[in-house]
Short mmCIF file of C-alpha atoms in Angstrom, two decimals:
data_model
loop_
_atom_site.label_atom_id
_atom_site.label_comp_id
_atom_site.label_asym_id
_atom_site.label_seq_id
_atom_site.Cartn_x
_atom_site.Cartn_y
_atom_site.Cartn_z
CA MET Z 1 122.50 100.51 129.32
CA ARG Z 2 124.30 103.94 128.50
CA VAL Z 3 122.65 105.04 125.55
CA ARG Z 4 119.49 107.47 125.42
CA LEU Z 5 116.45 105.78 123.48
CA PRO Z 6 114.10 107.93 121.58
CA PRO Z 7 110.91 109.00 123.44
CA ARG Z 8 107.84 106.64 122.91
CA GLU Z 9 105.09 108.23 121.04
CA SER Z 10 102.56 105.48 122.37
CA ILE Z 11 102.83 102.82 124.89
CA ILE Z 12 101.51 99.53 123.92
CA HIS Z 13 103.79 97.15 125.51
CA ASN Z 14 105.90 97.36 128.77
CA SER Z 15 107.15 93.77 129.35
CA LEU Z 16 107.87 90.51 127.50
CA TYR Z 17 104.93 89.17 129.74
CA ASP Z 18 102.79 91.13 127.11
CA PHE Z 19 103.64 88.33 124.76
CA GLU Z 20 103.26 84.62 124.09
CA ILE Z 21 106.78 83.75 122.54
CA SER Z 22 106.91 80.51 120.41
CA LYS Z 23 110.26 80.31 118.98
CA GLU Z 24 113.48 82.02 117.71
CA VAL Z 25 113.20 82.60 113.99
CA GLY Z 26 116.49 84.45 113.38
CA PHE Z 27 119.54 86.38 114.88
CA GLY Z 28 121.86 89.09 113.81
CA ALA Z 29 125.26 90.24 115.23
CA PHE Z 30 123.64 92.23 117.81
CA SER Z 31 120.06 90.64 118.28
CA ARG Z 32 117.71 87.68 118.33
CA VAL Z 33 114.46 87.54 116.61
CA TYR Z 34 111.53 85.75 117.96
CA ARG Z 35 107.99 84.96 116.75
CA ALA Z 36 105.40 85.78 119.17
CA ILE Z 37 101.87 86.60 119.80
CA SER Z 38 100.97 90.28 121.03
CA ARG Z 39 98.21 90.11 123.81
CA PRO Z 40 97.56 93.76 123.56
CA LEU Z 41 97.38 93.96 119.83
CA GLY Z 42 95.96 90.33 119.48
CA ARG Z 43 98.13 89.55 116.43
CA GLU Z 44 101.39 87.77 115.56
CA VAL Z 45 104.52 90.01 115.69
CA ALA Z 46 108.30 89.57 115.59
CA LEU Z 47 110.23 90.40 118.52
CA LYS Z 48 113.81 91.91 117.83
CA ILE Z 49 115.61 91.45 121.33
CA PHE Z 50 118.85 93.22 121.99
CA SER Z 51 120.99 92.46 125.18
CA MET Z 52 122.43 95.89 125.65
CA ASP Z 53 124.85 94.89 128.28
CA LYS Z 54 126.66 92.86 125.85
CA LEU Z 55 127.14 95.81 123.35
CA GLY Z 56 129.76 98.49 123.34
CA PRO Z 57 128.79 102.22 123.35
CA ASP Z 58 128.95 102.36 119.46
CA ASP Z 59 126.55 99.44 118.99
CA GLN Z 60 124.10 100.75 121.46
CA LEU Z 61 123.98 103.99 119.38
CA LEU Z 62 123.12 101.59 116.38
CA VAL Z 63 120.09 100.30 118.17
CA ALA Z 64 119.05 103.88 119.12
CA ASN Z 65 119.64 104.88 115.46
CA GLU Z 66 117.37 101.98 114.21
CA ILE Z 67 114.68 102.99 116.59
CA GLU Z 68 114.57 106.57 115.84
CA LEU Z 69 114.57 106.05 111.90
CA HIS Z 70 112.59 102.87 111.46
CA SER Z 71 109.79 104.11 113.83
CA LYS Z 72 108.98 107.03 111.50
CA LEU Z 73 108.72 105.05 108.09
CA ARG Z 74 105.38 103.94 106.67
CA SER Z 75 105.86 102.20 103.40
CA LYS Z 76 104.64 98.86 101.81
CA ARG Z 77 108.17 98.12 101.22
CA VAL Z 78 109.31 98.71 104.94
CA ILE Z 79 108.44 96.12 107.68
CA ASP Z 80 105.95 97.90 110.00
CA PHE Z 81 107.60 99.12 113.21
CA LEU Z 82 104.94 98.64 115.90
CA ASP Z 83 106.49 99.35 119.25
CA PHE Z 84 109.53 99.26 121.32
CA PHE Z 85 110.45 99.12 125.06
CA ALA Z 86 113.42 98.74 127.43
CA GLU Z 87 113.22 96.09 130.29
CA GLU Z 88 116.23 95.33 132.49
CA ASN Z 89 119.15 95.24 130.13
CA ARG Z 90 117.11 94.50 126.99
CA VAL Z 91 115.76 96.74 124.40
CA VAL Z 92 112.75 95.03 122.33
CA ILE Z 93 111.41 95.97 118.82
CA VAL Z 94 108.04 94.89 118.00
CA LEU Z 95 107.63 94.30 114.33
CA GLU Z 96 105.47 93.05 111.88
CA PHE Z 97 105.89 89.35 111.48
CA ALA Z 98 107.29 88.39 108.01
CA ALA Z 99 105.68 84.97 107.38
CA HIS Z 100 108.11 83.83 104.72
CA GLY Z 101 111.40 84.60 106.26
CA ASN Z 102 114.43 86.39 104.85
CA PHE Z 103 115.25 86.83 101.15
CA TYR Z 104 118.75 85.26 101.73
CA SER Z 105 116.93 81.82 102.57
CA TYR Z 106 114.52 82.18 99.64
CA ILE Z 107 117.53 82.81 97.15
CA LYS Z 108 119.30 79.85 98.31
CA THR Z 109 116.45 77.44 98.24
CA HIS Z 110 114.54 78.66 94.97
CA PRO Z 111 116.99 78.50 92.13
CA PRO Z 112 116.62 79.06 89.44
CA MET Z 113 114.20 81.75 89.71
CA PRO Z 114 112.09 82.71 86.69
CA LEU Z 115 112.85 85.86 85.01
CA SER Z 116 109.67 87.34 86.09
CA GLU Z 117 110.16 86.62 89.57
CA ILE Z 118 113.56 88.17 89.36
CA VAL Z 119 112.14 91.20 87.76
CA ARG Z 120 109.49 91.65 90.45
CA PHE Z 121 111.78 91.20 93.27
CA PHE Z 122 114.21 93.60 91.81
CA ARG Z 123 111.42 96.30 91.25
CA GLN Z 124 110.28 95.99 94.71
CA VAL Z 125 113.75 96.59 96.49
CA THR Z 126 114.24 99.42 94.05
CA GLU Z 127 110.88 100.84 95.11
CA GLY Z 128 111.89 100.35 98.67
CA LEU Z 129 115.43 102.46 97.92
CA SER Z 130 113.36 105.10 96.16
CA PHE Z 131 111.10 105.53 98.96
CA LEU Z 132 113.80 105.80 101.52
CA HIS Z 133 115.93 108.18 99.37
CA SER Z 134 112.88 110.34 98.92
CA LYS Z 135 112.91 110.55 102.73
CA GLY Z 136 116.74 111.70 102.81
CA LEU Z 137 117.87 108.39 104.09
CA ILE Z 138 120.60 106.12 103.01
CA PHE Z 139 119.96 102.28 103.91
CA ARG Z 140 123.84 101.30 103.76
CA ASP Z 141 123.34 97.59 104.47
CA LEU Z 142 121.39 96.21 101.80
CA LYS Z 143 121.55 92.48 101.45
CA PRO Z 144 119.42 89.28 101.20
CA GLU Z 145 119.30 88.87 104.95
CA ASN Z 146 117.94 92.50 105.49
CA LEU Z 147 115.03 91.87 103.33
CA VAL Z 148 112.08 89.74 104.49
CA LEU Z 149 108.99 88.16 102.50
CA ASP Z 150 105.35 88.95 103.81
CA ASP Z 151 102.39 86.58 103.72
CA GLN Z 152 102.10 87.66 99.76
CA ARG Z 153 105.79 86.89 99.20
CA ASN Z 154 106.39 90.66 98.83
CA LEU Z 155 109.71 92.04 99.89
CA LYS Z 156 110.19 94.49 102.70
CA PHE Z 157 113.05 96.21 104.15
CA CYS Z 158 114.14 95.52 107.71
CA ASP Z 159 117.09 96.25 110.01
CA PHE Z 160 117.99 99.98 110.02
CA GLY Z 161 120.90 99.96 112.42
CA TRP Z 162 123.42 101.40 109.73
CA ALA Z 163 120.93 103.72 108.05
CA THR Z 164 121.50 107.39 108.15
CA THR Z 165 120.28 110.74 107.02
CA MET Z 166 121.81 112.69 104.20
CA GLN Z 167 122.66 115.32 106.89
CA ASN Z 168 124.76 113.08 109.02
CA LEU Z 169 128.10 113.67 107.19
CA ARG Z 170 130.02 111.96 110.17
CA PHE Z 171 128.17 108.59 109.97
CA ARG Z 172 127.94 108.73 106.29
CA ALA Z 173 131.84 108.58 106.21
CA ALA Z 174 131.84 105.66 108.44
CA LYS Z 175 132.20 102.13 106.70
CA ALA Z 176 129.00 100.41 106.98
CA GLY Z 177 127.31 97.25 106.17
CA THR Z 178 128.57 93.83 104.86
CA LEU Z 179 131.64 93.94 102.93
CA VAL Z 180 130.71 91.87 99.88
CA TYR Z 181 127.76 94.47 99.41
CA MET Z 182 129.83 97.72 100.14
CA SER Z 183 130.37 100.08 97.69
CA PRO Z 184 134.12 101.32 96.65
CA GLU Z 185 133.58 104.67 98.41
CA SER Z 186 132.52 102.75 101.62
CA VAL Z 187 135.09 100.42 101.61
CA ALA Z 188 137.65 103.53 101.27
CA GLY Z 189 135.98 105.14 104.29
CA LEU Z 190 134.66 108.17 102.00
CA VAL Z 191 131.32 109.92 102.46
CA GLN Z 192 128.57 107.87 100.94
CA ASP Z 193 125.15 109.11 99.39
CA ASP Z 194 122.20 107.17 97.83
CA LYS Z 195 124.32 105.73 95.26
CA THR Z 196 126.17 103.48 97.76
CA ASP Z 197 122.67 101.56 98.08
CA ILE Z 198 122.75 101.49 94.22
CA TRP Z 199 125.96 99.39 94.42
CA ALA Z 200 124.60 97.01 96.68
CA LEU Z 201 121.38 96.62 94.47
CA GLY Z 202 123.68 95.61 91.74
CA VAL Z 203 125.33 92.86 93.96
CA LEU Z 204 121.63 91.75 94.83
CA LEU Z 205 120.70 91.59 91.17
CA PHE Z 206 123.68 89.72 90.13
CA GLU Z 207 123.06 87.13 93.14
CA MET Z 208 119.49 86.52 91.86
CA PHE Z 209 120.95 85.37 88.69
CA PHE Z 210 123.81 83.63 89.85
CA ASN Z 211 123.14 82.30 93.30
CA ARG Z 212 126.52 83.78 94.31
CA GLU Z 213 127.91 87.24 94.93
CA PRO Z 214 130.08 88.90 92.07
CA TYR Z 215 133.34 89.03 94.20
CA ALA Z 216 134.76 86.04 95.99
CA ALA Z 217 138.16 86.09 97.76
CA SER Z 218 139.96 84.66 100.46
CA SER Z 219 140.78 87.50 102.58
CA GLN Z 220 139.10 90.85 103.29
CA PRO Z 221 142.28 93.05 101.60
CA GLU Z 222 141.78 90.82 98.62
CA LEU Z 223 138.11 91.42 98.69
CA MET Z 224 138.54 94.96 98.99
CA HIS Z 225 140.81 95.09 96.09
CA MET Z 226 138.48 93.08 93.75
CA ILE Z 227 135.46 95.77 94.75
CA HIS Z 228 137.68 98.47 93.49
CA ASN Z 229 139.33 96.66 90.52
CA THR Z 230 137.65 93.75 89.09
CA LYS Z 231 134.80 93.49 86.74
CA PRO Z 232 132.11 90.81 87.54
CA ASP Z 233 132.22 87.35 85.58
CA PHE Z 234 129.09 86.88 84.08
CA SER Z 235 129.78 83.24 82.90
CA SER Z 236 127.52 80.12 84.32
CA PRO Z 237 124.61 81.97 85.56
CA VAL Z 238 122.16 79.82 87.43
CA ASN Z 239 119.45 81.74 85.70
CA PRO Z 240 119.69 82.64 81.94
CA ILE Z 241 120.45 86.41 82.00
CA PRO Z 242 119.27 88.60 79.13
CA PRO Z 243 121.69 91.12 77.62
CA GLN Z 244 119.88 94.10 79.13
CA PHE Z 245 120.53 92.90 82.70
CA VAL Z 246 124.15 92.48 82.03
CA SER Z 247 124.35 96.07 80.98
CA LEU Z 248 122.38 97.03 83.95
CA ILE Z 249 124.55 95.26 86.47
CA GLN Z 250 127.54 96.72 84.97
CA ARG Z 251 125.95 100.41 85.54
CA LEU Z 252 124.87 99.60 88.97
CA LEU Z 253 128.47 98.34 89.83
CA SER Z 254 130.02 101.36 88.34
CA VAL Z 255 133.11 102.46 90.49
CA ASN Z 256 132.35 105.99 90.02
CA PRO Z 257 129.28 106.53 91.96
CA SER Z 258 128.01 109.20 89.49
CA HIS Z 259 127.81 106.82 86.67
CA ARG Z 260 125.34 104.64 88.78
CA PRO Z 261 121.53 105.42 88.00
CA SER Z 262 119.26 106.63 90.74
CA ALA Z 263 116.46 104.29 92.04
CA SER Z 264 113.80 106.69 90.34
CA GLU Z 265 115.74 106.22 87.16
CA ILE Z 266 116.06 102.36 87.48
CA LEU Z 267 112.00 102.32 87.99
CA SER Z 268 111.41 103.98 84.86
CA MET Z 269 113.51 101.46 82.79
CA ASP Z 270 111.56 98.82 80.84
CA LEU Z 271 112.90 95.62 82.27
CA SER Z 272 110.44 93.26 80.89
#
């Protein structure tokens, strides 16, 4: 492991032997997530385990970045960061366990969602973005897979690998996230600000009504072209979509970032 990890503020766990691991509950490009019981904490947790020897230097930096940023965040809209440690060639992040899984699975298994539920989830995601932006952070990888549902079915943000501070101009200019949720400025490799998250919020809101993304293409170049040049098709929604939400999605998916509302502006809107 070549990357330097942030210093540990408190030491709760030192080894995977501190846990009773029950089963794998998810995986990503760089990690696997397990449901477990923490013996020191006496509670259920999620273990996000990175095999660092399988990651290149840039990807190892993303792991360190995730720990550095996520460990400092405390919000009802962010999954609790409890601890982390390194063991052999692994880095383990200990997180609050999200009882109802990720939001992608929820969207796919609960169509059509009532309008009241769409509004509630949309507001919770926007609250999360507003919190992050108030801390000078850009999430840069907003998608249903990076949102989880707690035991009350409230949404929380997880996976801060691509997040960055507004001060980090070099990282802000890097393409980040999943292509279908990436803003035009991210696709073009331009410097991004908080409005890149607002674009992804528009994609997510569209997906809640239509159970699909607004752009579908057979190749990455075609998808990149559509993100820059194609208006979403609002026909055949899975859930009936009121006119004010069509207008809102169109604003969120403005190619010009300055035409997108901020998260705080969205929270002041009457969406009932």
